[in-house]
mmCIF file of C-alpha atoms in Angstrom:
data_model
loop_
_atom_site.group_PDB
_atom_site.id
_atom_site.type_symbol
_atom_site.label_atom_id
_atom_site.label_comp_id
_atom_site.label_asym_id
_atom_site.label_seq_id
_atom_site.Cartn_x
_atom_site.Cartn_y
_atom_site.Cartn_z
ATOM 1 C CA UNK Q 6 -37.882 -30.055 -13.713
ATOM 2 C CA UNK Q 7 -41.065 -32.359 -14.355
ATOM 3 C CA UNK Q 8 -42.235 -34.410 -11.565
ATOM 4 C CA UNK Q 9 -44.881 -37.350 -11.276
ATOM 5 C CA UNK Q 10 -47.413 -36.077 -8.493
ATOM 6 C CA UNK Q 11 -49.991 -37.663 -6.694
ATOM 7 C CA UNK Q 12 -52.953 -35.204 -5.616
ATOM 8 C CA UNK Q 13 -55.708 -37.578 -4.253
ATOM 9 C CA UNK Q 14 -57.485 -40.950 -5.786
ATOM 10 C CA UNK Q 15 -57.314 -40.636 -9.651
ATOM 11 C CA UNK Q 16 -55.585 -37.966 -9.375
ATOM 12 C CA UNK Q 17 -52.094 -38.144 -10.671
ATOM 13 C CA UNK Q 18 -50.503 -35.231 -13.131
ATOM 14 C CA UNK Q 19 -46.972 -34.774 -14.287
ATOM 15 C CA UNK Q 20 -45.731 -30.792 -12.755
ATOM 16 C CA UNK Q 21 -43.216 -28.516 -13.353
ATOM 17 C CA UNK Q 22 -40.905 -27.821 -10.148
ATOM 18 C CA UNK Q 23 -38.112 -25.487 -9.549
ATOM 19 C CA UNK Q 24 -34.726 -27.267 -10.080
ATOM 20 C CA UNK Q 25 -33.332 -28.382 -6.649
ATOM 21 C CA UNK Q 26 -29.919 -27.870 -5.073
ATOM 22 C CA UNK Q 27 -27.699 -29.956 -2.812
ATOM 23 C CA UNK Q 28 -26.957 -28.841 0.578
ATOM 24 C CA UNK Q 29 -23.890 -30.104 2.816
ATOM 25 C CA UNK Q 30 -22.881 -34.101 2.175
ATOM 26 C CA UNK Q 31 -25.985 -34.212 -0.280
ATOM 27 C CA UNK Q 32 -25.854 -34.538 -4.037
ATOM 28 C CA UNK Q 33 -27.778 -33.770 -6.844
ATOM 29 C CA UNK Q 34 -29.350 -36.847 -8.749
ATOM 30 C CA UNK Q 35 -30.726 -36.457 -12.610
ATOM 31 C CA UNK Q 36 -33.093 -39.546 -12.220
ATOM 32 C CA UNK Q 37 -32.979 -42.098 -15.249
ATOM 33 C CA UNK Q 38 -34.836 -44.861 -14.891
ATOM 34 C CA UNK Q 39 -37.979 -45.520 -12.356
ATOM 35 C CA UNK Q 40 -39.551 -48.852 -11.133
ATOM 36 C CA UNK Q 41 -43.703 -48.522 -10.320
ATOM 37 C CA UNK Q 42 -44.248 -50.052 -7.169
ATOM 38 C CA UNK Q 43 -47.536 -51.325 -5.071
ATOM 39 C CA UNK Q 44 -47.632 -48.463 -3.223
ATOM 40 C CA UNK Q 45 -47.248 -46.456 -5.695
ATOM 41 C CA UNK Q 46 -50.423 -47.763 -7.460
ATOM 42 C CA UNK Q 47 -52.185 -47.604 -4.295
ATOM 43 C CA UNK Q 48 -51.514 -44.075 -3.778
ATOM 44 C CA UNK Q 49 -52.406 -43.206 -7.206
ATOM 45 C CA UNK Q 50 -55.505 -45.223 -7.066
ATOM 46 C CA UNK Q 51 -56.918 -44.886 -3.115
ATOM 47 C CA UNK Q 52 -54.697 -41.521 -1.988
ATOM 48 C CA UNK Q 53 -53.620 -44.243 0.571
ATOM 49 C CA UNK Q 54 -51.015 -47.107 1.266
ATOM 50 C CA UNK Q 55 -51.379 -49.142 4.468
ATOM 51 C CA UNK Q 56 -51.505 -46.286 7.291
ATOM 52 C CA UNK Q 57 -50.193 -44.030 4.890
ATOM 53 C CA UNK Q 58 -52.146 -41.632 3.810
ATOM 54 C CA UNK Q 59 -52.323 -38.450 1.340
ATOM 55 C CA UNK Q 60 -52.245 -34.860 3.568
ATOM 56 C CA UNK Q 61 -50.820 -33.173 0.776
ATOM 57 C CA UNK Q 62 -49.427 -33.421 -2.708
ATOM 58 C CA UNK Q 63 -46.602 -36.510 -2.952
ATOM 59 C CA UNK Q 64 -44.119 -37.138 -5.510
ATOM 60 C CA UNK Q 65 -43.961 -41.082 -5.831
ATOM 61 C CA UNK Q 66 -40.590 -43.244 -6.586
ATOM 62 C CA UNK Q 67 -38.490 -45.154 -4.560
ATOM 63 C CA UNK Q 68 -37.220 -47.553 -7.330
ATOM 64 C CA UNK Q 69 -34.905 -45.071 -8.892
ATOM 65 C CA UNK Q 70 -31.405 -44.583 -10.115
ATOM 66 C CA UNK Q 71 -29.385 -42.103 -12.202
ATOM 67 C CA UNK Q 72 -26.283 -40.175 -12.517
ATOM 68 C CA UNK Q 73 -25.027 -37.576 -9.989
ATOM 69 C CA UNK Q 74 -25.373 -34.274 -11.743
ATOM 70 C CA UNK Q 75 -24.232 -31.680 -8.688
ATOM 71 C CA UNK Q 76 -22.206 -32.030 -5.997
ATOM 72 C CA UNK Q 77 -22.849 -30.554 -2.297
ATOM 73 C CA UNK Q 78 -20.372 -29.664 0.134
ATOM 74 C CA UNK Q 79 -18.142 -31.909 1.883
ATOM 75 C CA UNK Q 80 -18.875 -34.748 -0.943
ATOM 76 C CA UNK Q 81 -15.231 -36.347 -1.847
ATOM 77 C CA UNK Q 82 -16.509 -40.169 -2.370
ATOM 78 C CA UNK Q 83 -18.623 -39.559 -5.610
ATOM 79 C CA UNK Q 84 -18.255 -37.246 -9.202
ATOM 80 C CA UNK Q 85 -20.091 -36.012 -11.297
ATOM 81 C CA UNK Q 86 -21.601 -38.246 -13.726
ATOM 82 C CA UNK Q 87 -21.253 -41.261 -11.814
ATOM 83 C CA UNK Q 88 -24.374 -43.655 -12.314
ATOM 84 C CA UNK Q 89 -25.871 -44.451 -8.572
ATOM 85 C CA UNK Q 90 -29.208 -46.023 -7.290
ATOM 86 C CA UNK Q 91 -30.723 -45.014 -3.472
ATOM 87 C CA UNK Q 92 -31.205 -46.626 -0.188
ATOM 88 C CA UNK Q 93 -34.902 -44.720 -0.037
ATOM 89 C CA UNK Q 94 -34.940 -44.675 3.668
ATOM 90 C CA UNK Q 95 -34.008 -42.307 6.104
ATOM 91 C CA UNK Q 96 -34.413 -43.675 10.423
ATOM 92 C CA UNK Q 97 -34.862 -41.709 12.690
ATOM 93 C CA UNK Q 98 -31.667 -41.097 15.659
ATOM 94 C CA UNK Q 99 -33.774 -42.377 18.056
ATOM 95 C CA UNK Q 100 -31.650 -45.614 19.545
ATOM 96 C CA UNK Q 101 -33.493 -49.220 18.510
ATOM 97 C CA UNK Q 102 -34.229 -51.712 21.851
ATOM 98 C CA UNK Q 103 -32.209 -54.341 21.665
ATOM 99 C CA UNK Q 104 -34.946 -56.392 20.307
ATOM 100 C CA UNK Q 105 -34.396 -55.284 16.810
ATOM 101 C CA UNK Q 106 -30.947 -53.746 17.238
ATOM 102 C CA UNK Q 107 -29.217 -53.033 13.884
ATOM 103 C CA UNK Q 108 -32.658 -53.566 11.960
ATOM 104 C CA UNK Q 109 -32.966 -49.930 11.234
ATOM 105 C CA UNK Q 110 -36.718 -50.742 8.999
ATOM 106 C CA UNK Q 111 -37.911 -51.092 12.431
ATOM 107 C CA UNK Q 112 -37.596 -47.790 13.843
ATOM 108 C CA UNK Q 113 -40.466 -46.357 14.460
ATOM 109 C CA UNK Q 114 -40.162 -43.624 12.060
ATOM 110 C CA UNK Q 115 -38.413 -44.005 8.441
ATOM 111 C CA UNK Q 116 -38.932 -41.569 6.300
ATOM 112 C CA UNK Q 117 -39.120 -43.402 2.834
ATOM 113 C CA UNK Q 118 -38.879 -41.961 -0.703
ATOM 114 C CA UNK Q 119 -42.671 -41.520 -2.254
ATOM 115 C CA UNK Q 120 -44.039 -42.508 1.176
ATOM 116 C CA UNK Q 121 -47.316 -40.407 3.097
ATOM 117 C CA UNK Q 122 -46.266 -42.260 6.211
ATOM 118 C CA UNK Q 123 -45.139 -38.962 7.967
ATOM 119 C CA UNK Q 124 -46.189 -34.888 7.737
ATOM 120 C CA UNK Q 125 -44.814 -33.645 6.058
ATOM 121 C CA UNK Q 126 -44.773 -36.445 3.264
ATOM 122 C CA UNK Q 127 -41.458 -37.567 1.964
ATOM 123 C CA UNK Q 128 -41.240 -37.161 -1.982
ATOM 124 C CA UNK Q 129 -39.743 -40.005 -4.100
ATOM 125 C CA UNK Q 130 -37.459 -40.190 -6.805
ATOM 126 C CA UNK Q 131 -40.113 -39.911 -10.204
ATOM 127 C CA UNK Q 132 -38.752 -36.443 -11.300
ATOM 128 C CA UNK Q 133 -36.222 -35.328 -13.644
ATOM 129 C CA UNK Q 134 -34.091 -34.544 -10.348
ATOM 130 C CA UNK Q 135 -33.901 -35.229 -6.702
ATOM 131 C CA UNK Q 136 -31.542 -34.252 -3.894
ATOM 132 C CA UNK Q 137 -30.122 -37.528 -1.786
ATOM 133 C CA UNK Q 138 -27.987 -37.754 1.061
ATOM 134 C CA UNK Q 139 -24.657 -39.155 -0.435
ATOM 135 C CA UNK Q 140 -25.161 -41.897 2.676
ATOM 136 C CA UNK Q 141 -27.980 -43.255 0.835
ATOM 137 C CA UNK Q 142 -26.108 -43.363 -2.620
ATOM 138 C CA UNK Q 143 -25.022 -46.858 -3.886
ATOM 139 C CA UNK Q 144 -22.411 -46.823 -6.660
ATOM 140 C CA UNK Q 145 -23.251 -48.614 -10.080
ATOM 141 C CA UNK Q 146 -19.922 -50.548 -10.914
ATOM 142 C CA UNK Q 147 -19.099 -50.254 -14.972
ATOM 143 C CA UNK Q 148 -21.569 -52.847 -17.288
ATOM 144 C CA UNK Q 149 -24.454 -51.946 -14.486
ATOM 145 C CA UNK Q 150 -27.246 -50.001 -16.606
ATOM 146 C CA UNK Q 151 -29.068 -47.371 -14.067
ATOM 147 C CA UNK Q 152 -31.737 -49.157 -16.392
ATOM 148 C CA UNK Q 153 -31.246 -52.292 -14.206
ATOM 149 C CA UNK Q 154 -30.565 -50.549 -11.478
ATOM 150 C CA UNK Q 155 -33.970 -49.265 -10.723
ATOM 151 C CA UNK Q 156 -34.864 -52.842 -10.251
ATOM 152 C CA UNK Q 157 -32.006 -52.822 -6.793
ATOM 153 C CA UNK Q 158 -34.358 -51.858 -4.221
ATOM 154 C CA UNK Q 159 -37.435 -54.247 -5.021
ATOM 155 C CA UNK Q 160 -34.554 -57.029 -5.527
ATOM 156 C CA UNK Q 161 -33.461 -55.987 -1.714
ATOM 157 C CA UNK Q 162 -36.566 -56.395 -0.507
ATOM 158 C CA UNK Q 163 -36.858 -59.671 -1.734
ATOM 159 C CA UNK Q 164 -33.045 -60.621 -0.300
ATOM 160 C CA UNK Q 165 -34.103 -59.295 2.987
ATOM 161 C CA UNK Q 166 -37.220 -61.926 2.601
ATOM 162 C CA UNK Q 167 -34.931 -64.746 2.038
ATOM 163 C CA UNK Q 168 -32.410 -63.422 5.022
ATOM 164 C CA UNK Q 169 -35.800 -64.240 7.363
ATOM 165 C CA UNK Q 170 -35.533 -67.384 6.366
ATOM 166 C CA UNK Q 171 -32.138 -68.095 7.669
ATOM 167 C CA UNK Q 172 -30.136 -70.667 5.662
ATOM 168 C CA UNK Q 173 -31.097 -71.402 2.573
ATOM 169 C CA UNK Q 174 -28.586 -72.996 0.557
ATOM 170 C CA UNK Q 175 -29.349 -76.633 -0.499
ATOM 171 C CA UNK Q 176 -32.536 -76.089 0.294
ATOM 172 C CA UNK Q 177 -36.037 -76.327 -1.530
ATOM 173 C CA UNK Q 178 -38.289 -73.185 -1.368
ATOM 174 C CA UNK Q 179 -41.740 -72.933 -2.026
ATOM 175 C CA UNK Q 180 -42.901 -69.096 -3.026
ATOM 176 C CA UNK Q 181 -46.488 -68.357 -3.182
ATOM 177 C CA UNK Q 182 -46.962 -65.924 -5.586
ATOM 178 C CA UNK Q 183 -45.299 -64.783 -8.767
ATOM 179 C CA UNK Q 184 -45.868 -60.982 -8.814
ATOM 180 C CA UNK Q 185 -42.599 -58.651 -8.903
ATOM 181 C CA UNK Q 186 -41.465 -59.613 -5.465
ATOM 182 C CA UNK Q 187 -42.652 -63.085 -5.357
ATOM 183 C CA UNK Q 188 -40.333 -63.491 -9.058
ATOM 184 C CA UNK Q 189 -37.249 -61.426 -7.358
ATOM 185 C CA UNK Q 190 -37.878 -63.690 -4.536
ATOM 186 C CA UNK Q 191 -36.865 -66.568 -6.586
ATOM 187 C CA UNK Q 192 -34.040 -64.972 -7.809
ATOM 188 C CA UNK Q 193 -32.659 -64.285 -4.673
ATOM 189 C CA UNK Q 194 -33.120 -67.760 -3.776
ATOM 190 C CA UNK Q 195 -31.010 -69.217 -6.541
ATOM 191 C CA UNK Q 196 -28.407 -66.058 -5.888
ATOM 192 C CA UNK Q 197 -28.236 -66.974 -1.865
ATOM 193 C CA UNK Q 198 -28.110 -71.275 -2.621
ATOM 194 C CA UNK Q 199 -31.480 -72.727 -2.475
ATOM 195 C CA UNK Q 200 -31.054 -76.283 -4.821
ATOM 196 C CA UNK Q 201 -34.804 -75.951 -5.984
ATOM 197 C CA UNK Q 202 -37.961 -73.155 -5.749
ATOM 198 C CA UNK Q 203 -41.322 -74.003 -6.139
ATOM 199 C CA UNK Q 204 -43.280 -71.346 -7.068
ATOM 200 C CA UNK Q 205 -47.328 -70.862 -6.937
ATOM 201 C CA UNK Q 206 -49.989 -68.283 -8.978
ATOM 202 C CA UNK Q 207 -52.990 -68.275 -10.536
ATOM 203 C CA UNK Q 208 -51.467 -65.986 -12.977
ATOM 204 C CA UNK Q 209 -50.089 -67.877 -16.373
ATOM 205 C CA UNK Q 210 -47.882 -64.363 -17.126
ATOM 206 C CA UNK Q 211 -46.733 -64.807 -13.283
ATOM 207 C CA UNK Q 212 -45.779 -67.854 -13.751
ATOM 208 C CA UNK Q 213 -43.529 -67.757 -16.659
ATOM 209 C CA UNK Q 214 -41.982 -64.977 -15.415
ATOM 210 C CA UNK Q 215 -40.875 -66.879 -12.413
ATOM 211 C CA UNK Q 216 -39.684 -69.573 -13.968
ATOM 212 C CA UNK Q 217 -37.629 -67.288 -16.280
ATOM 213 C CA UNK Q 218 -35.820 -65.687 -12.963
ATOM 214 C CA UNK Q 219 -35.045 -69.947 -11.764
ATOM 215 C CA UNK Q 220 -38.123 -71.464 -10.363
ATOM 216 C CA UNK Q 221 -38.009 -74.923 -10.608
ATOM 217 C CA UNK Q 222 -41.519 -75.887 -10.732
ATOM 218 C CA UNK Q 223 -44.717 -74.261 -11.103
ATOM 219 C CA UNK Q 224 -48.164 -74.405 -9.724
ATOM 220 C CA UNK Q 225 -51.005 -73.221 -10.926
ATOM 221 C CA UNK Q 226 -52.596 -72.082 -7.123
ATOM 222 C CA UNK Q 227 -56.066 -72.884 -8.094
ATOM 223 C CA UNK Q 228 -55.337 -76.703 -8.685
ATOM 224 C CA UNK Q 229 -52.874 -77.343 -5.718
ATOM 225 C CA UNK Q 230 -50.052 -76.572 -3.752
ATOM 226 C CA UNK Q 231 -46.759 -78.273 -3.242
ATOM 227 C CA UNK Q 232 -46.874 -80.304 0.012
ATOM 228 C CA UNK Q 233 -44.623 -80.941 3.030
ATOM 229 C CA UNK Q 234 -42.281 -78.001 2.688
ATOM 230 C CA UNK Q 235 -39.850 -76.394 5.455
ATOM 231 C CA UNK Q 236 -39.071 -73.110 4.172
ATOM 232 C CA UNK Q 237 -41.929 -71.333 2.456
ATOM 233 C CA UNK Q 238 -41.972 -67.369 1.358
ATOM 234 C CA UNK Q 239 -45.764 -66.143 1.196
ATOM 235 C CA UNK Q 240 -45.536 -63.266 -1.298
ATOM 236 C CA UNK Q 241 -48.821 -62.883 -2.675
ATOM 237 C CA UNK Q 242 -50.552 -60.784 0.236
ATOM 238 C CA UNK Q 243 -53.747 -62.393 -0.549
ATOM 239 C CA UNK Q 244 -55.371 -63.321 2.904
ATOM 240 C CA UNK Q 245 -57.925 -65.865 1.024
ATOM 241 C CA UNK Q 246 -54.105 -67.914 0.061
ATOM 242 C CA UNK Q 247 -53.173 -67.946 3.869
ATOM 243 C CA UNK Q 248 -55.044 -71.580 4.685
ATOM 244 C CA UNK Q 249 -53.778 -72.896 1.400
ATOM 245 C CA UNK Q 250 -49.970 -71.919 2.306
ATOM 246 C CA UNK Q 251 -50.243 -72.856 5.788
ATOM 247 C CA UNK Q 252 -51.663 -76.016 4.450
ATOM 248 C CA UNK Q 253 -48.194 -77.036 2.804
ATOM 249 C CA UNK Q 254 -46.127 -75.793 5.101
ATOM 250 C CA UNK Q 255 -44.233 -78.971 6.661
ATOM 251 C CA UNK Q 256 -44.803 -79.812 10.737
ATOM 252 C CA UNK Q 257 -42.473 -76.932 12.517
ATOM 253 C CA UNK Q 258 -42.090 -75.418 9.305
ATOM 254 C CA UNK Q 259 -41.425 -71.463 8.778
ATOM 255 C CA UNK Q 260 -43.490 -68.975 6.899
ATOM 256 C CA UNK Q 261 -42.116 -65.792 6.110
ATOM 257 C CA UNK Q 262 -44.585 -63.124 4.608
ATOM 258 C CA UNK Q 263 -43.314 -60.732 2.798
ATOM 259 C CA UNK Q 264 -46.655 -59.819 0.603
ATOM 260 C CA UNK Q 265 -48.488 -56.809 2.302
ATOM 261 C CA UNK Q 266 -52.120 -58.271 4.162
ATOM 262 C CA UNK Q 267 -54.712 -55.793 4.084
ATOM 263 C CA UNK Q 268 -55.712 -53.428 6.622
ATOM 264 C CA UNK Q 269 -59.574 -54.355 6.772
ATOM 265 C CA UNK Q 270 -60.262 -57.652 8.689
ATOM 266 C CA UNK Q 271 -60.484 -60.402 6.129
ATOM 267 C CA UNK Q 272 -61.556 -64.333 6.336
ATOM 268 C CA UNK Q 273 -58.618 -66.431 6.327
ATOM 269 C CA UNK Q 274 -57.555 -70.455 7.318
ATOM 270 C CA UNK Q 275 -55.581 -69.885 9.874
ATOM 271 C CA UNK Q 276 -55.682 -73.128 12.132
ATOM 272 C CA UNK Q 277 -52.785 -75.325 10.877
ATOM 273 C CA UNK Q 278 -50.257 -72.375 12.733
ATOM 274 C CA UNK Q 279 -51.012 -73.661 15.337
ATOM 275 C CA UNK Q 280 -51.859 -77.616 15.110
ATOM 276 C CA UNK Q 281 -48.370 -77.693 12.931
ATOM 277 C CA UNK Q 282 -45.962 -75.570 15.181
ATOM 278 C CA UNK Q 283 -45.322 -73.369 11.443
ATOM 279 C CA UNK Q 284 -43.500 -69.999 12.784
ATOM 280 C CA UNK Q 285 -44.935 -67.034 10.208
ATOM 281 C CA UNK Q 286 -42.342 -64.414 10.553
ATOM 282 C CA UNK Q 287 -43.006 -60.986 9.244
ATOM 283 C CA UNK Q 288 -40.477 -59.562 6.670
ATOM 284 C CA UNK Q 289 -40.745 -55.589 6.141
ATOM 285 C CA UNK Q 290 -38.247 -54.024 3.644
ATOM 286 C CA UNK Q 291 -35.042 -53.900 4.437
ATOM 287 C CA UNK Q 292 -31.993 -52.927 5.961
ATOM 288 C CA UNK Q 293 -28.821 -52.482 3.913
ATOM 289 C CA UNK Q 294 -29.752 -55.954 1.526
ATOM 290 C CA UNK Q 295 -29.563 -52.974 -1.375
ATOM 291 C CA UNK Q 296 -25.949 -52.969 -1.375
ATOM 292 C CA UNK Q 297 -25.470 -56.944 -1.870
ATOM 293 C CA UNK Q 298 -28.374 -56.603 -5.169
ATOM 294 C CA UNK Q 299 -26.082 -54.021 -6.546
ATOM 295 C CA UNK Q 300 -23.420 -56.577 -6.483
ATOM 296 C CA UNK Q 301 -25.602 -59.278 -7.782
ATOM 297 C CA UNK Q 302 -26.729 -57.582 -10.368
ATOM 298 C CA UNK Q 303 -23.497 -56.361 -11.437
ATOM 299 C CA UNK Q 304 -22.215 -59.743 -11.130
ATOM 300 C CA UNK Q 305 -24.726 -61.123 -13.851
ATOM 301 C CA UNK Q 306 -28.052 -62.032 -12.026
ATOM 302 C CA UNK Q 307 -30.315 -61.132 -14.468
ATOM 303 C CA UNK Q 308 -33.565 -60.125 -13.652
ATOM 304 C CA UNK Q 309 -34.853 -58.144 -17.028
ATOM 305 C CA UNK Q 310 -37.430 -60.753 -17.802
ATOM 306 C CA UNK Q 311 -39.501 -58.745 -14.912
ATOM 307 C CA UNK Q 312 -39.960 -55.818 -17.018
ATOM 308 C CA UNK Q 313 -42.478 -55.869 -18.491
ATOM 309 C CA UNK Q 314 -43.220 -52.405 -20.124
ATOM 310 C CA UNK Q 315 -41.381 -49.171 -20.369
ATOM 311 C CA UNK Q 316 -43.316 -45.225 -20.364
ATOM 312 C CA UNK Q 317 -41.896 -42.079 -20.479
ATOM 313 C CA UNK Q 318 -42.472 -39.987 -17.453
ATOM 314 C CA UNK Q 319 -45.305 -37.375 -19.209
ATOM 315 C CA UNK Q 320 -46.777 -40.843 -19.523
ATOM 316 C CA UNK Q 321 -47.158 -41.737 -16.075
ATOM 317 C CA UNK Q 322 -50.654 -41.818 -15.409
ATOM 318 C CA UNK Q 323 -50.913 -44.803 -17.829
ATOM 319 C CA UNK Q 324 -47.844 -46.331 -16.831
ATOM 320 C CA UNK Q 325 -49.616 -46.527 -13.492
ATOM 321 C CA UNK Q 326 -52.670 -47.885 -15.050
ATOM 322 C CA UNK Q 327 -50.495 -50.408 -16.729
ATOM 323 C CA UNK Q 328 -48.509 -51.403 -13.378
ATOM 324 C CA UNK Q 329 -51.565 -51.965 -11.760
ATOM 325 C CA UNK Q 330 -52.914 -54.782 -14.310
ATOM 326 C CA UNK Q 331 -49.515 -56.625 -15.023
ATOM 327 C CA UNK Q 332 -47.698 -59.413 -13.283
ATOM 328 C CA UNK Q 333 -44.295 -57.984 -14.304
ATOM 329 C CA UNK Q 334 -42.564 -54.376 -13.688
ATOM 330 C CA UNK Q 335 -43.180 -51.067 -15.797
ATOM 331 C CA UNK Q 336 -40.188 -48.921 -15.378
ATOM 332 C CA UNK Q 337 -40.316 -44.988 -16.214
ATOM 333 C CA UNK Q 338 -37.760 -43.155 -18.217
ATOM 334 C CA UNK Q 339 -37.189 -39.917 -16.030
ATOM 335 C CA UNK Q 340 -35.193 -38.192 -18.597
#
């Protein structure tokens, strides 16, 4: 089989691999469709993402879906040829406090398809087959393209944003930042309720493409900011944006941020948090918010106007080129 490899900065090349096999309650996947992530760029660009970084040779993907093509022992719930995407994480056993019980992206270890988080790496889904536990399958109903699919796990990450909000219907929503997750962001916005979103970029691209997925009303980040608002989702990770965000949050307002900060200390604004009572909650993938953007999706949400480009997978080097200088989401053709 061909896989998409990551060997070190710059250094990304498409490999031939022996053909996997299923074990006990696994199955075998042929991959379809792949959506480039962040942290796929950043591996492919830095050998690093956050913590995370290259020890060894990584196959990326954690956007993925396809069609079950083997099945392992003791699997009665699934058949071959059935289309499926993948809940990329794998907790550890180790019982959660009761803190964060039940929010299994908080254990401290979860292995994660196409992550260098843990040694030995875990290898994602960007390969013309992968083995998955059929606990992390999710079935595609009929009319659900494995196409569209791919696009499941960013749009659960962006639910799972939303979720840290708390309740959002009837409510306006300002988003800062119109990337792939700021855009799904909106989506899932309309999907869970919210009457109006308000979304922020200095991106034109950005912009549309929010506003194609139901934002509202746009602003163009350089010029100004909505004012005054309760529920705000800071998706851009851009630490310089902090002060500007906290700026129109409303008095005892709530920030969730869901766009990755950088590691290195960086300047930002940082004193209406505390002279406005604004919470800023934290919002870290997800837990199980993949199986409810199956549904949606099935059910006619319709988030295509995010893609933005389409490579095969002996292309992949400059479909990560291209991911890395777009607003929108390149997808990969695994087969």
């Amino acid at each position: 089989m061909k896989a998409v490899v990551v060997h070190g900065p710059g250094d990304v090349r498409v490999e031939e691999r022996p053909d996997p096999s299923p074990g006990r309650d696994e199955v075998l996947v042929a991959m379809e469709w792949g959506g480039i992530c962040g942290s796929d760029i950043s591996y492919a660009q830095h050998g690093s993402s956050g913590t995370a970084v290259l020890r060894h040779p990584l196959v990326l993907g954690h956007e993925v879906a396809g069609r079950i093509a083997v099945l392992g022992a003791g699997v009665s719930a699934y058949g071959v040829g059935d289309a499926v995407t993948v809940h990329p994480a794998s907790p550890s056993s180790e019982p959660l406090p009761g803190l964060v019980a039940g929010r299994t992206n908080l254990h401290r270890e979860v292995r994660y398809f196409g992550s260098a988080a843990f040694s030995p790496h875990e290898d994602g889904g960007f390969s013309s087959y992968r083995v998955v536990r059929a606990d992390q399958l999710r079935a595609l109903p009929a009319g659900l393209s494995t196409r569209v699919a791919a696009l499941a796990e960013p749009l659960a990450v962006a639910l799972h944003a939303v979720g840290r909000l708390g309740e959002v219907r009837g409510q306006t929503v300002f988003v800062n930042g119109a990337g792939s997750i700021g855009a799904l962001v909106v989506a899932a916005l309309k999907a869970r309720g919210a009457a109006r979103v308000l979304c922020a970029d200095v991106n034109a691209n950005a912009l549309t493409m929010a506003s194609a997925l139901g934002a509202d009303e746009l602003f163009d980040a350089r010029e100004a900011l909505p004012t005054d608002c309760a529920s705000v989702v800071e998706a851009s990770g851009v630490s310089a944006a902090l002060g500007g965000v906290l700026r129109a949050t409303a008095r005892g307002g709530t920030v969730v941020q869901v766009g990755n900060l950088p590691m290195a200390p960086t300047p930002s604004v940082l004193a209406d948090l505390v002279s406005r009572e604004i919470t800023w909650t934290g919002s870290y993938r997800f837990v199980d918010e993949i199986t409810e953007a199956v549904a949606l999706l099935a059910g006619g949400l319709d988030v295509t106007a995010l893609i933005a480009a389409e490579y095969d997978l002996s292309d992949a080097a400059a479909a990560l080129a291209a991911a890395a200088s777009t607003a929108g989401k390149v997808l990969l053709r695994l087969s």
